[in-house]
mmCIF file of C-alpha atoms and ligand atoms in Angstrom:
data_model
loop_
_atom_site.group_PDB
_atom_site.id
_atom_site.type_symbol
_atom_site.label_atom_id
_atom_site.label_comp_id
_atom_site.label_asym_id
_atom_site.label_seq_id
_atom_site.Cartn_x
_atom_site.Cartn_y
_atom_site.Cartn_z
ATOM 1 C CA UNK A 1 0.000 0.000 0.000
ATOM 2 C CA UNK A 2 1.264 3.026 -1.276
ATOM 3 C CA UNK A 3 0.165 4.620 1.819
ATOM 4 C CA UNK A 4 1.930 2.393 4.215
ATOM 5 C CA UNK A 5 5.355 3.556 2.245
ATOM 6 C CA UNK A 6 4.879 7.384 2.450
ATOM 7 C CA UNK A 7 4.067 6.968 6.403
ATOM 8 C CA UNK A 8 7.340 4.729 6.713
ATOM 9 C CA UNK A 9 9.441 7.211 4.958
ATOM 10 C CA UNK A 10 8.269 10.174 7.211
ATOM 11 C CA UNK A 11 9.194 7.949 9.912
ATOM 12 C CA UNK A 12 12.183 7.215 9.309
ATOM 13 C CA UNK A 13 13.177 11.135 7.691
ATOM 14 C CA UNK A 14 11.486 13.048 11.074
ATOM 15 C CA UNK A 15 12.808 13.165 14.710
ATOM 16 C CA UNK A 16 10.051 15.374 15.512
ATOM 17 C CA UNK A 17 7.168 13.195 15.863
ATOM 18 C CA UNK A 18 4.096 13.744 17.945
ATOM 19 C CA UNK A 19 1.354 11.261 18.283
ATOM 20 C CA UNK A 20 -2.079 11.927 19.376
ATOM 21 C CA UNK A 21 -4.491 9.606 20.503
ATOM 22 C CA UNK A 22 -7.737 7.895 21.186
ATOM 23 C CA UNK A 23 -9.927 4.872 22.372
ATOM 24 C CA UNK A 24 -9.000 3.028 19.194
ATOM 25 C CA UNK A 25 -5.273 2.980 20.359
ATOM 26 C CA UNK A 26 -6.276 0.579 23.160
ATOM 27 C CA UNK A 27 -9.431 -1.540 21.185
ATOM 28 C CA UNK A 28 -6.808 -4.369 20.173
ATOM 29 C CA UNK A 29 -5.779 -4.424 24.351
ATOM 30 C CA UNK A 30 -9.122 -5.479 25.094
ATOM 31 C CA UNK A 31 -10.310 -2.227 25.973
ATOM 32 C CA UNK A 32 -13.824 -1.065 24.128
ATOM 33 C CA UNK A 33 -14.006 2.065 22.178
ATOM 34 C CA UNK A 34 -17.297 4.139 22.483
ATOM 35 C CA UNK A 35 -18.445 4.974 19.169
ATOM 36 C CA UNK A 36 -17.744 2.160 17.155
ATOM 37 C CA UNK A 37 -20.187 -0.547 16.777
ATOM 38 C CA UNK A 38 -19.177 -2.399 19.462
ATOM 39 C CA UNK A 39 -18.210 0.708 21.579
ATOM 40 C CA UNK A 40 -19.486 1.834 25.163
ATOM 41 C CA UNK A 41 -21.867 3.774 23.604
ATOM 42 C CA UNK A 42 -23.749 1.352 21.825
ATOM 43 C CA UNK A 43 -24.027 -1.152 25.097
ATOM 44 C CA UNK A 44 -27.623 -0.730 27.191
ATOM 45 C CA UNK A 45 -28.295 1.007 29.992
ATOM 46 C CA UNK A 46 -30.785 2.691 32.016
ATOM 47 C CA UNK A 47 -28.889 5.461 30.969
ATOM 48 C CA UNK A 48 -26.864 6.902 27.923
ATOM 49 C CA UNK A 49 -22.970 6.293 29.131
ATOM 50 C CA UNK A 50 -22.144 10.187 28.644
ATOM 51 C CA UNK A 51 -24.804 10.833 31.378
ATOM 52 C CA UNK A 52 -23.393 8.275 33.816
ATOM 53 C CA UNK A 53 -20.267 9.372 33.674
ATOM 54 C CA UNK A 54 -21.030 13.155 34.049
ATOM 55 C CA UNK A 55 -19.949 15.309 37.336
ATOM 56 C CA UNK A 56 -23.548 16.046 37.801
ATOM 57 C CA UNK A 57 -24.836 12.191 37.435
ATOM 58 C CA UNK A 58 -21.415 11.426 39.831
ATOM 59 C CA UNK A 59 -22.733 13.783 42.673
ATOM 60 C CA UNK A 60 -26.910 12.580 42.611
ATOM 61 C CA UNK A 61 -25.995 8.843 42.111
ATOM 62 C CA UNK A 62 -22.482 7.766 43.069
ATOM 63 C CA UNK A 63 -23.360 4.215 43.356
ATOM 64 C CA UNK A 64 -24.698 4.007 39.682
ATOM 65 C CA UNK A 65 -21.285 6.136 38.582
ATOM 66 C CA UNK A 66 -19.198 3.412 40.413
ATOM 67 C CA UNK A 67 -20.907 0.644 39.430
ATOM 68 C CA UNK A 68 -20.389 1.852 35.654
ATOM 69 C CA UNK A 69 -17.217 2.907 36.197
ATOM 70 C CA UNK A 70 -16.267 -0.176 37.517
ATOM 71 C CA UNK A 71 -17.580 -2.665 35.456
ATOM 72 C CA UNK A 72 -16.983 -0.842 31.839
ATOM 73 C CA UNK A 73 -13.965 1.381 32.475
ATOM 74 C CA UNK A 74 -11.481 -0.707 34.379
ATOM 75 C CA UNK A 75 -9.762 -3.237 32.702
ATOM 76 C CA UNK A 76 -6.697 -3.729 35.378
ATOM 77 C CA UNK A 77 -5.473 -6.925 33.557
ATOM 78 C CA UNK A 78 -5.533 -4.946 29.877
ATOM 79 C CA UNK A 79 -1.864 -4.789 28.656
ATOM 80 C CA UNK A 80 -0.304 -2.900 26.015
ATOM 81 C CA UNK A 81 -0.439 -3.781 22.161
ATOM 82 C CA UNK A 82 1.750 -3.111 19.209
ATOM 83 C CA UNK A 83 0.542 0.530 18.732
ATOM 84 C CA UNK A 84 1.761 1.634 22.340
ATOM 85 C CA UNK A 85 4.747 -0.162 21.746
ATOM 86 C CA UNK A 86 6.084 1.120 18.456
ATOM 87 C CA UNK A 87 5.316 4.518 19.987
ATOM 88 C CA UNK A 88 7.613 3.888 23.098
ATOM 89 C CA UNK A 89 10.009 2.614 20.948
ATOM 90 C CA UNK A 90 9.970 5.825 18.582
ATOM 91 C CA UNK A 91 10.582 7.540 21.992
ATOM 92 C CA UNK A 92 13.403 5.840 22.858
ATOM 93 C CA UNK A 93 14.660 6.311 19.559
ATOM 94 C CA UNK A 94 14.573 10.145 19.981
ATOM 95 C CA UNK A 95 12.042 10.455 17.030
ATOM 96 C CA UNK A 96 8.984 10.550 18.938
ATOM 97 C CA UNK A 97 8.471 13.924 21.413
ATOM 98 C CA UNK A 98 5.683 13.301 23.048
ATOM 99 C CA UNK A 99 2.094 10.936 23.308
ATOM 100 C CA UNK A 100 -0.727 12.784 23.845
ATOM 101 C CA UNK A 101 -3.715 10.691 24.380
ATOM 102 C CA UNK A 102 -7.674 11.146 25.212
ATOM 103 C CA UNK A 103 -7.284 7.743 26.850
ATOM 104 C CA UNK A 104 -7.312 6.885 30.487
ATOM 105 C CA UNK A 105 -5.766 3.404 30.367
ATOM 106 C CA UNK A 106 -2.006 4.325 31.417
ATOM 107 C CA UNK A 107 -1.273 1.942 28.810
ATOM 108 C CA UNK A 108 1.174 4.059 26.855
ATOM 109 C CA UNK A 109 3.362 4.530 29.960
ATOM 110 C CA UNK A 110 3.236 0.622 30.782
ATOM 111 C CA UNK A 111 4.708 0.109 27.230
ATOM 112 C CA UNK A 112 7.449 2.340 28.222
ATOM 113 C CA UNK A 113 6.192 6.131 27.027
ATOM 114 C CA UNK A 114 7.564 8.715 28.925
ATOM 115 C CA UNK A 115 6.444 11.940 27.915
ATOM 116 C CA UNK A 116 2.410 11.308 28.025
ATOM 117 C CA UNK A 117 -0.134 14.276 28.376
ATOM 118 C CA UNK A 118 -3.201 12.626 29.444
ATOM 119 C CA UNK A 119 -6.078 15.048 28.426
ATOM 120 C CA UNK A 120 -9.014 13.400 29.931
ATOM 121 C CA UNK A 121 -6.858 11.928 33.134
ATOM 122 C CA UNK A 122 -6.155 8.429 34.305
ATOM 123 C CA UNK A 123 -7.517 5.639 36.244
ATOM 124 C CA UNK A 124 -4.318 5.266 37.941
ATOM 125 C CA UNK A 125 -4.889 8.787 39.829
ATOM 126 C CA UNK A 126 -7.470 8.866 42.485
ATOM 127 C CA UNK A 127 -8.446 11.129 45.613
ATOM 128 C CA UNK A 128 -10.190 12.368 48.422
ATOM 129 C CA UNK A 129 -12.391 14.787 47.467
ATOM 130 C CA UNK A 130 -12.120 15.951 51.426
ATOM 131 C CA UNK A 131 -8.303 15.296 52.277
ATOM 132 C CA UNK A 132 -6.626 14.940 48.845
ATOM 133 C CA UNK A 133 -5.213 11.615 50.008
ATOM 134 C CA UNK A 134 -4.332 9.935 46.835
ATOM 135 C CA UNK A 135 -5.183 6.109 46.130
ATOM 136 C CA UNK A 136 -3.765 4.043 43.412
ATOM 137 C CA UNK A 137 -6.073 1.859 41.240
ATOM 138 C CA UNK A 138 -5.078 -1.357 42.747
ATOM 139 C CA UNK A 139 -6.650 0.445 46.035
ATOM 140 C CA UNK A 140 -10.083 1.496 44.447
ATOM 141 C CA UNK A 141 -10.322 -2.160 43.077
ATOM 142 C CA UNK A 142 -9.745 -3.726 46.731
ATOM 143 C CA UNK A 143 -12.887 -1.104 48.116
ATOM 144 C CA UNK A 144 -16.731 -2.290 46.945
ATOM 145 C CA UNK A 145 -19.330 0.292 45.884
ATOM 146 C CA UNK A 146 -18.298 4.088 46.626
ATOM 147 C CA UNK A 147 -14.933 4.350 47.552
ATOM 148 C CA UNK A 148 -14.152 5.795 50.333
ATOM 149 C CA UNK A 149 -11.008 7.156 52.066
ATOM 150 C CA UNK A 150 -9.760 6.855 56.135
ATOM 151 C CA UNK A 151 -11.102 10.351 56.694
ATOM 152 C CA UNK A 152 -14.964 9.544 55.701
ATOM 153 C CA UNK A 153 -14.722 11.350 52.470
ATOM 154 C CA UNK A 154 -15.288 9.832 49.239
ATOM 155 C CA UNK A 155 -12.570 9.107 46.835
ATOM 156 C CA UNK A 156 -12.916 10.202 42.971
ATOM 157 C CA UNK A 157 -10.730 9.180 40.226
ATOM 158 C CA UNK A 158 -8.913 11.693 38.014
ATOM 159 C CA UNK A 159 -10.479 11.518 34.910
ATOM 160 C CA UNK A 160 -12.584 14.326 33.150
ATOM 161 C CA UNK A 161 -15.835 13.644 33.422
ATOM 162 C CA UNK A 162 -18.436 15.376 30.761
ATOM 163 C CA UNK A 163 -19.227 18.706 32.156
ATOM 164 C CA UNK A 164 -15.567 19.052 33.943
ATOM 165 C CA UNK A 165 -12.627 21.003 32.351
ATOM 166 C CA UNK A 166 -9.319 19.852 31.203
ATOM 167 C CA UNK A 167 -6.471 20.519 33.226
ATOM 168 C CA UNK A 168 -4.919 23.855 31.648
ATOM 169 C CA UNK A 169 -1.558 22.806 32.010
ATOM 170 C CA UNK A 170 -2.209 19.497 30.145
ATOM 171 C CA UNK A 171 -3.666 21.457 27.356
ATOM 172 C CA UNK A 172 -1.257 24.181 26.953
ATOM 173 C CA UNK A 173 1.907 21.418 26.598
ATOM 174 C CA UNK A 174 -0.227 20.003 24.138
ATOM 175 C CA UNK A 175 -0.783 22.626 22.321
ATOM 176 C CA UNK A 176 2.836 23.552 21.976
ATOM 177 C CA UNK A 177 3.750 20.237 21.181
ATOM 178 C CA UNK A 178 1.064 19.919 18.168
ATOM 179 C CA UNK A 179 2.706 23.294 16.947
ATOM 180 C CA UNK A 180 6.039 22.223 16.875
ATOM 181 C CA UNK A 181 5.406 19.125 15.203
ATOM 182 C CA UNK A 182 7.162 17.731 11.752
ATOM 183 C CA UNK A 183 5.055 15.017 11.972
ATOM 184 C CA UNK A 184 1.931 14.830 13.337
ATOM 185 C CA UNK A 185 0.135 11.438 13.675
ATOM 186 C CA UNK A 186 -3.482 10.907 15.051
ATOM 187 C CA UNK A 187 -4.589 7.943 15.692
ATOM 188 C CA UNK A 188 -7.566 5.709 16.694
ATOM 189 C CA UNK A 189 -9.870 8.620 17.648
ATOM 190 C CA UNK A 190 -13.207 9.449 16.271
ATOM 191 C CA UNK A 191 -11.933 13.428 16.457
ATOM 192 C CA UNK A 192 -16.039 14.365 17.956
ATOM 193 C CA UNK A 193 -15.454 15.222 21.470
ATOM 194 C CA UNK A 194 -13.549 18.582 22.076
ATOM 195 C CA UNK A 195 -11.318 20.483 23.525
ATOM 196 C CA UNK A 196 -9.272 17.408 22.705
ATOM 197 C CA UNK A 197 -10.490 17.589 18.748
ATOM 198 C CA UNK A 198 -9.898 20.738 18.263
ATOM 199 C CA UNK A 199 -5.925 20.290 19.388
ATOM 200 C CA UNK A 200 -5.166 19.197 15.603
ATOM 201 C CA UNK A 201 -5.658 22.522 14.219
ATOM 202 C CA UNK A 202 -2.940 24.093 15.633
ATOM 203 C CA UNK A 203 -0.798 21.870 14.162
ATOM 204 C CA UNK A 204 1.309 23.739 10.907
ATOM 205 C CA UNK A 205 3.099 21.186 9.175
ATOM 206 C CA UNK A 206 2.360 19.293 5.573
ATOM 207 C CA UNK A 207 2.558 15.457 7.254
ATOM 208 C CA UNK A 208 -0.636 15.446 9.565
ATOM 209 C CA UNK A 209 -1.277 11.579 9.290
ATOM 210 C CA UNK A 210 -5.038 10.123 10.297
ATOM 211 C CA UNK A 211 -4.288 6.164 11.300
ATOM 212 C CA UNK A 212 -8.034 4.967 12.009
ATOM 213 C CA UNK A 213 -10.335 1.919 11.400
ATOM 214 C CA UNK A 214 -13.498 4.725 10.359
ATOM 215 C CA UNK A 215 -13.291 7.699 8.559
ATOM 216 C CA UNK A 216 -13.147 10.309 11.155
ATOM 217 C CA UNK A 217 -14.524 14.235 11.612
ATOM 218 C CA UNK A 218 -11.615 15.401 10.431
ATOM 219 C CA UNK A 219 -10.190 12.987 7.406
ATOM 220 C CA UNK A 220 -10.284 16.349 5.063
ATOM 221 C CA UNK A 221 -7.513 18.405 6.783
ATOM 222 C CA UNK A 222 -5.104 15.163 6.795
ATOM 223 C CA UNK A 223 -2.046 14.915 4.555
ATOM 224 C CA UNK A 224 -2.050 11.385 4.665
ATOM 225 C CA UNK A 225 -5.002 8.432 5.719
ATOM 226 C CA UNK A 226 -4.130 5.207 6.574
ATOM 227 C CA UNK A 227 -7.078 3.146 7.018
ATOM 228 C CA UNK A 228 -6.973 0.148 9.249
ATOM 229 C CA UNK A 229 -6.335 -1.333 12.724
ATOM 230 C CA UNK A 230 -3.147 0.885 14.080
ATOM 231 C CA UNK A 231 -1.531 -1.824 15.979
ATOM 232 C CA UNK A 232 -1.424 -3.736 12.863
ATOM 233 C CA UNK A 233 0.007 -0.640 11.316
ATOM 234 C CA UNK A 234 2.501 0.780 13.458
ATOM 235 C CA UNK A 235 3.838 -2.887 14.272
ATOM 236 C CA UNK A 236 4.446 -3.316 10.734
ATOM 237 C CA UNK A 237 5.933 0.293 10.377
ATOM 238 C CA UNK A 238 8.495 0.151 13.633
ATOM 239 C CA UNK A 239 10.433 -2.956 13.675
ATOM 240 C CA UNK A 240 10.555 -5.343 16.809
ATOM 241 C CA UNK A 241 6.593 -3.883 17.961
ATOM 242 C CA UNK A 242 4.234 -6.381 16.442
HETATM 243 N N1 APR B 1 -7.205 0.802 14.991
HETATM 244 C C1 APR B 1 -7.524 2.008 14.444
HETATM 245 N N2 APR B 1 -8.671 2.678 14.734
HETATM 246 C C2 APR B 1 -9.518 2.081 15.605
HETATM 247 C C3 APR B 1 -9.256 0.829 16.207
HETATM 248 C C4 APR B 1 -8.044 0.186 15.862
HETATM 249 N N3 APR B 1 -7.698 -1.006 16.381
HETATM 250 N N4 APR B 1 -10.302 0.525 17.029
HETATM 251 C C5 APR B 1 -11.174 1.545 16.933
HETATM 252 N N5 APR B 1 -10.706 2.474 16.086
HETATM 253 C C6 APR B 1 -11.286 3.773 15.735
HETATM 254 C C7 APR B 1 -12.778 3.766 15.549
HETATM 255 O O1 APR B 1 -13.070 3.578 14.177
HETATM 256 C C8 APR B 1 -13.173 5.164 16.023
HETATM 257 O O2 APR B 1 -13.168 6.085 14.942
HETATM 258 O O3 APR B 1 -11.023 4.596 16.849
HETATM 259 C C9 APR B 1 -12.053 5.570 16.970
HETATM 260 C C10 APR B 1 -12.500 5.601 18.415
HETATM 261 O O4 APR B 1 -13.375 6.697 18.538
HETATM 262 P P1 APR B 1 -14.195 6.885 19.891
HETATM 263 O O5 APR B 1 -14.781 5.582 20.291
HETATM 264 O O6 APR B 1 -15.072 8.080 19.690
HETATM 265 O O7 APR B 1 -13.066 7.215 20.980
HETATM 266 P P2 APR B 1 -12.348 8.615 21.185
HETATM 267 O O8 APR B 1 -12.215 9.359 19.902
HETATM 268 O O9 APR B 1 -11.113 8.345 21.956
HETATM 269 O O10 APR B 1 -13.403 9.384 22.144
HETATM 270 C C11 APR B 1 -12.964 10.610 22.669
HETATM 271 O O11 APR B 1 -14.932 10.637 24.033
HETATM 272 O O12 APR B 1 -16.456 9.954 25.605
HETATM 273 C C12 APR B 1 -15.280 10.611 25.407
HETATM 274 O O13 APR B 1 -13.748 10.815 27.130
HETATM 275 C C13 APR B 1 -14.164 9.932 26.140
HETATM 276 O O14 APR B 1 -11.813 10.079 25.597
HETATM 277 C C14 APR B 1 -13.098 9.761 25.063
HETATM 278 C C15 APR B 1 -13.535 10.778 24.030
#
């Protein structure tokens, strides 16, 4: 595929690589997108997903949120596939500058990423909302129902729920990463749910690259589409990742 050749040559000519991420990155770990078919959002429930796991629907029914949360958000035995691998490995290779993901998984640091911005947070991160004592995920998986922390309070995890903001600081790296990209690649996101969506524009190179299994929002500003499952892809593309 001609396609597959122009994104291995930009590879191999850039060392200024930034990736950015979604759901789909994680789909061949185990872990379900939400707008595919088979996604999150497509699953019953008394109610739509992106009202369960709102702030508003986490304050009036916590036990609902948790039980949601817990059963379709966790996967704590989910490891990383080909995709975060070949990134880390682009990393280590100095070509790579940064992940930036929408994901929550912490699967791009297990597969040995180091500079991750997390835009929607991370599973991994949890605290008090009284104290601020942190808890790992390991912790919130030993605790049933609404967990809840030595002081009384109730513990949240730190991930963006609809209706929260993103952490400025997040976004701003992000930003400035996107603009000083050679080589931009985005990959296994549907490019619908903003801030995050919107972080592509400020990118100003000619080698934005769309790796996805579905055409996305955005296919028409892309230098480059390569359609398909992005493990598959990028374990082809970086040697010793499949
Ligand atoms: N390889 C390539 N693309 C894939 C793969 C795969 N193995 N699996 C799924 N995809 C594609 C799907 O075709 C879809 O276009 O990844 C995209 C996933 O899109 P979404 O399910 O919308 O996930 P995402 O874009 O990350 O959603 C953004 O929405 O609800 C919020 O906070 C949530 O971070 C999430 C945000």
């Amino acid at each position: 595929m001609k396609e597959l050749e122009q994104l291995k040559t930009w590879l191999e000519e850039s060392d200024h690589i930034v990736f950015f991420g979604g759901a789909g990155v994680s789909t061949e770990s185990g872990i379900p997108d939400f707008r595919s078919v088979d996604g999150l959002y497509h699953q019953q429930y008394d109610y739509p997903p992106e009202t369960i796991i709102s702030h508003s629907f986490y304050v009036r029914h916590p036990e609902e949120f948790y039980r949601f949360y817990r059963n379709r958000m966790l996967f704590p035995d989910a490891r990383p596939n080909a995709a975060h691998r070949a990134l880390a490995k682009l990393e280590a290779q100095g070509k790579l500058r940064a992940v930036i993901t929408q994901n929550i998984d912490g699967l791009h640091q297990a597969a040995g990423s180091r500079e991750v911005l997390e835009l929607h947070g991370s599973v991994h991160r949890n605290y008090c909302t009284r104290c601020g004592e942190s808890y790992s995920l390991d912790d919130i998986l030993k605790m049933d129902g609404v967990p809840r922390c030595s002081c009384g309070g109730t513990i949240k995890p730190d991930v963006v729920l609809y209706e929260e903001g993103l952490d400025q600081r997040t976004l701003q790296r992000a930003v400035q990463y996107i603009r000083q990209a050679d080589v931009l690649i985005v990959g296994g996101t549907s490019l619908v749910v903003y801030p995050a969506a919107g972080l592509i524009d400020y990118y100003q190179g000619n080698k934005l690259v769309l790796i996805n299994k579905d055409p996305t929002a955005r296919d028409s500003r892309a230098d480059l589409i390569v359609t398909g499952k992005i493990g598959e892809i990028l374990g082809q593309l970086v040697p010793d990742c499949g």
